[in-house]
Short mmCIF file of C-alpha atoms in Angstrom, two decimals:
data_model
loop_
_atom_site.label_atom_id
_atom_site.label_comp_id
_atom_site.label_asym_id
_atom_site.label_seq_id
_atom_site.Cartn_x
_atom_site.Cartn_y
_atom_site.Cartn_z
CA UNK A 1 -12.29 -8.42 7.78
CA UNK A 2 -10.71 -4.95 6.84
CA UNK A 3 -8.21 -6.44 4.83
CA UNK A 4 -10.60 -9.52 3.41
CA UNK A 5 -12.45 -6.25 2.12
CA UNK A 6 -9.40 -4.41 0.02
CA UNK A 7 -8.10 -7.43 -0.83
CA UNK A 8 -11.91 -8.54 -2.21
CA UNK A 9 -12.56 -4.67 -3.48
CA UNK A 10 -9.03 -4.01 -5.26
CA UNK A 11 -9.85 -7.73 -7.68
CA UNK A 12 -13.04 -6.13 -8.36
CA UNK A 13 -12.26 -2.34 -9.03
CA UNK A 14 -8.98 -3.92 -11.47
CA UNK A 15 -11.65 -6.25 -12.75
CA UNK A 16 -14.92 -3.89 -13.78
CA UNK A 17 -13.24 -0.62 -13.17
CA UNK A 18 -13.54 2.08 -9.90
CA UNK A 19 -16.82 3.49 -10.99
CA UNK A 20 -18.44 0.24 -12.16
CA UNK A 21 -18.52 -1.18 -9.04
CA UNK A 22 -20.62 -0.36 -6.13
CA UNK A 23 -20.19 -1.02 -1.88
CA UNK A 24 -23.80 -3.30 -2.86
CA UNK A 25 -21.58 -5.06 -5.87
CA UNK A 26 -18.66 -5.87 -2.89
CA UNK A 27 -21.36 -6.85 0.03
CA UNK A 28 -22.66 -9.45 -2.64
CA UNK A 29 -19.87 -11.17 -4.29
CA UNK A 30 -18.60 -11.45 -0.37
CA UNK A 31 -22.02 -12.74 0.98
CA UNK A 32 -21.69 -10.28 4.08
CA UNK A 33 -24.34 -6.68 4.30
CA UNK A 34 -23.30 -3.80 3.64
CA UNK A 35 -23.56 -2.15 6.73
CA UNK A 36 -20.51 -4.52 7.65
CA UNK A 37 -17.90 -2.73 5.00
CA UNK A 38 -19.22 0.53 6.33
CA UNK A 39 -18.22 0.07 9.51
CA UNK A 40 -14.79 0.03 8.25
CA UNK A 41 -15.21 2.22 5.29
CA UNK A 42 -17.33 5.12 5.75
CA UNK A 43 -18.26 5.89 2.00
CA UNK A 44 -17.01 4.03 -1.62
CA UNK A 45 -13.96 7.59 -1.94
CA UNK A 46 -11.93 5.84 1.29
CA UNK A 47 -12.08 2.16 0.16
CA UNK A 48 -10.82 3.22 -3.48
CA UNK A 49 -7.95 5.13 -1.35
CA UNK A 50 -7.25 2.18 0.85
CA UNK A 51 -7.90 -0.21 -2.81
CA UNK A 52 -5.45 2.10 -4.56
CA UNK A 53 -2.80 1.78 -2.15
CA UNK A 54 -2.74 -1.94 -1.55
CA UNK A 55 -2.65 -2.27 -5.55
CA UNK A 56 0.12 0.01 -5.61
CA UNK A 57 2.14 -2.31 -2.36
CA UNK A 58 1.39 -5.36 -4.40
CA UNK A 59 2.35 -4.29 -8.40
CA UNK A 60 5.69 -2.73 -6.42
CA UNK A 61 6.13 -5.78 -4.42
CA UNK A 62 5.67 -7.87 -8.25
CA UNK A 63 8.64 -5.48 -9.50
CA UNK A 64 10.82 -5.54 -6.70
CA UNK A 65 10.79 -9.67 -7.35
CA UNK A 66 11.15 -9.62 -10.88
CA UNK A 67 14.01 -7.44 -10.46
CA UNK A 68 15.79 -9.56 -8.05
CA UNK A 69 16.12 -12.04 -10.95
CA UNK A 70 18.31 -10.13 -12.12
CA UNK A 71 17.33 -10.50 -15.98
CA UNK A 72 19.25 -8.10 -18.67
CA UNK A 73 17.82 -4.22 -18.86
CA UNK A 74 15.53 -5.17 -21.68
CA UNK A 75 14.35 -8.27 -20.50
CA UNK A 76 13.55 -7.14 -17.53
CA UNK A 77 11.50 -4.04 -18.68
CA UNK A 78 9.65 -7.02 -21.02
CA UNK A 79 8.81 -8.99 -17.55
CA UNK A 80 7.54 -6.16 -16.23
CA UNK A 81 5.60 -5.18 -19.03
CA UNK A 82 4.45 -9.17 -18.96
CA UNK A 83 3.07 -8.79 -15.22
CA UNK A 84 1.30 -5.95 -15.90
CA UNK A 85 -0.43 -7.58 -18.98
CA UNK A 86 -1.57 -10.46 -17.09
CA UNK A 87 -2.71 -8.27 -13.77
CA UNK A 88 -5.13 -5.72 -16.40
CA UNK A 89 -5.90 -8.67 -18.81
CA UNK A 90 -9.54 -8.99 -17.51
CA UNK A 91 -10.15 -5.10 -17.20
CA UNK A 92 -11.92 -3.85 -20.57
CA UNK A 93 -12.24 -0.16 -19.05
CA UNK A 94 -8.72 1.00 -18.12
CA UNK A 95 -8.66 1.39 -14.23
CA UNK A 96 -6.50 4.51 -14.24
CA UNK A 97 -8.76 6.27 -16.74
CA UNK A 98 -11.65 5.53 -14.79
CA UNK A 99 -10.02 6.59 -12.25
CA UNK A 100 -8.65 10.00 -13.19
CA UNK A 101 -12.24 10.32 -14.58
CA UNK A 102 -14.44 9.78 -11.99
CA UNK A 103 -12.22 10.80 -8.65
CA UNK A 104 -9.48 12.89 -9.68
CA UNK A 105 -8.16 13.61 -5.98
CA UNK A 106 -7.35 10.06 -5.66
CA UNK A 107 -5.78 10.18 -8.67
CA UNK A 108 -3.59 13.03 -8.06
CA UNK A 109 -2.43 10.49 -4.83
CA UNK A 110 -1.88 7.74 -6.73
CA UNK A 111 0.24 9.47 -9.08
CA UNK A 112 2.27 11.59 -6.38
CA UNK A 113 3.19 8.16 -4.96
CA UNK A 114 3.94 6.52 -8.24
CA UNK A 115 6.75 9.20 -9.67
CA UNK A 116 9.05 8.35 -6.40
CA UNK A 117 8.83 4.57 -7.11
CA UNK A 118 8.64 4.29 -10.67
CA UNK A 119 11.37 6.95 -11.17
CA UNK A 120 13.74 4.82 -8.84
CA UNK A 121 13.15 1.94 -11.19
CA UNK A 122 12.99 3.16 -14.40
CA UNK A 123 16.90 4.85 -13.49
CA UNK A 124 17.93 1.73 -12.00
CA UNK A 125 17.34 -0.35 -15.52
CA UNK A 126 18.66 2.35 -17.55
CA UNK A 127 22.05 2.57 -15.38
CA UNK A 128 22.09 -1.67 -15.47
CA UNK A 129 21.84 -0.99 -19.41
CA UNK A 130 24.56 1.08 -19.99
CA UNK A 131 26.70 -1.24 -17.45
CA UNK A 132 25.47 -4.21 -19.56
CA UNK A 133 26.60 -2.67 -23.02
CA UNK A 134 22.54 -2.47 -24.12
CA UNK A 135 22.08 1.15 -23.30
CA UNK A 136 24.50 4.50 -24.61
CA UNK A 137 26.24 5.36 -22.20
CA UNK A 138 26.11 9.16 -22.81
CA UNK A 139 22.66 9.36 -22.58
CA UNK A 140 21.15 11.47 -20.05
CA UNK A 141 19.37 9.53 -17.24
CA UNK A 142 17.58 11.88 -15.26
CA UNK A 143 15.63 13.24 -18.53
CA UNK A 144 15.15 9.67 -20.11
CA UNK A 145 13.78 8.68 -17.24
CA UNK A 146 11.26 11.48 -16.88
CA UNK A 147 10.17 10.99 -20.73
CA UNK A 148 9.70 7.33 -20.34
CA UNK A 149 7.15 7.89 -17.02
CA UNK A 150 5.37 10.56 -18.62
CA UNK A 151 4.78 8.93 -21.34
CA UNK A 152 3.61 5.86 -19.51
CA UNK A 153 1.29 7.66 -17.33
CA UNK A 154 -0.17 10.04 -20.15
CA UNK A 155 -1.23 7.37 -22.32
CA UNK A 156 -3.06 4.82 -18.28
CA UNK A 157 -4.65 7.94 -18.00
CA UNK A 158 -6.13 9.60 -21.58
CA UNK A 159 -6.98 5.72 -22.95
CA UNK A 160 -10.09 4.79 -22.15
CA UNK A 161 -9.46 0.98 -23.58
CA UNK A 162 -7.24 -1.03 -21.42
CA UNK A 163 -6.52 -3.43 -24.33
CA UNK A 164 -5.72 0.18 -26.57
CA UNK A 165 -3.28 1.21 -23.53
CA UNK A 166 -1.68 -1.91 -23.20
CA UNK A 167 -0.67 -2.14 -27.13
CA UNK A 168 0.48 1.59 -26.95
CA UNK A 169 2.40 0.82 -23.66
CA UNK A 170 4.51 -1.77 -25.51
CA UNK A 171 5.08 1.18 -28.76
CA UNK A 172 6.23 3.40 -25.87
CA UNK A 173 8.43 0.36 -24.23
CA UNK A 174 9.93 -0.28 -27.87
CA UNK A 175 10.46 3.48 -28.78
CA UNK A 176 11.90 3.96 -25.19
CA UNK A 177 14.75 1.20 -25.79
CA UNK A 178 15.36 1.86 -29.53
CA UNK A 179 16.32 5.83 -28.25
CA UNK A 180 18.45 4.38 -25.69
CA UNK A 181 20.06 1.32 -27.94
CA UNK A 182 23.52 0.40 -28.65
CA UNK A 183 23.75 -2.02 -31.56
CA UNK A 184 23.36 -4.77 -29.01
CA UNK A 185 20.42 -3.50 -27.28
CA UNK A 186 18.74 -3.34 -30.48
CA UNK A 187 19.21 -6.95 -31.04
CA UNK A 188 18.25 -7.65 -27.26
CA UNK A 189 14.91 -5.65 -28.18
CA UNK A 190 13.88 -7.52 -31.54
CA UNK A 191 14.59 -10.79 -30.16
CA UNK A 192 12.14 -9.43 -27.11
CA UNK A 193 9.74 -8.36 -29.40
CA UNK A 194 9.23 -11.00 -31.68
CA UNK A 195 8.41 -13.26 -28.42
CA UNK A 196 5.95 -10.73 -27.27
CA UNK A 197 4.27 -10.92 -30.73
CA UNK A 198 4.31 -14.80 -31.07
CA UNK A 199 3.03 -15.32 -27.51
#
């Protein structure tokens, strides 16, 4: 039942946004009382820790696939671009903004735990560029990859409009690649681009 309750609370919280929904809101859409997700949840702070956490297994788990498809650099940042698209699509609010907003200790969590794993993969794809001919290859990583997650993560958590974040996201994505470019990468990117658009 523990898990039938993240699993339920995480949909809605991506959904209608962390401070949107309340423990009544959950009880209801799973037809059980409320007294039954506080006996494994002891206030709304520990199931948004517990919802944040199983979000962040799942989008990780989503990457860690998508990776072992082994698509170009570029394409690959596009897929992952694509599955987050599709998992925010019917979020109006921007979780993370609500969520920086309204409990900023979680927040700080969530982000602690997000620099490890998005750093890893963010230097992975820029090494598999510059091995693939898309990428310089005297660039340095370490600092491109810091821009490109600061940049990320300043714009989930200062947009209030998940739609807004999303179309700056893919600005950031294109202004990301076009730094690191050779003249095949940017060919790679337009051709990326113009699918994006047209989809």
């Amino acid at each position: 039942m523990k898990e039938k309750i993240i699993t339920k609370a995480s949909e809605m919280f991506l959904k209608l946004g962390f401070k949107s929904i309340t423990m009544d809101d959950i009880a209801g859409e799973m037809c059980i009382s409320k007294k039954t997700i506080y006996k494994y949840f002891c206030n709304k702070e520990l199931l948004i820790e517990e919802s944040t956490t199983a979000i962040h297994k799942q989008i990780h788990q989503i990457i860690d696939r998508i990776i072992a498809q082994n698509y170009n650099a570029i394409a690959e940042n596009f897929e992952i671009r694509k599955m987050f698209k599709e998992m925010f699509q019917s979020s109006d609010d921007s979780p993370i903004y609500q969520l920086k907003k309204h409990y900023p200790e979680i927040y700080e969590k969530v982000m602690t735990r997000e620099i490890n794993e998005c750093n890893t993969t963010f230097e992975q794809n820029i090494k598999k560029g510059i091995e693939q001919g898309f990428y310089r290859d005297n660039i340095n990583i370490e600092s491109y990859t810091r821009f490109y997650y600061y940049l990320i993560f300043s714009i989930k958590g200062c947009t209030s409009s998940e739609k807004e974040a999303q179309k700056i996201e893919l600005e950031i994505l294109e202004y990301h690649t076009r730094a690191m470019a050779t003249p095949s990468g940017i060919i790679e990117l337009e051709k990326h681009l113009l699918n994006y658009i047209t989809k």
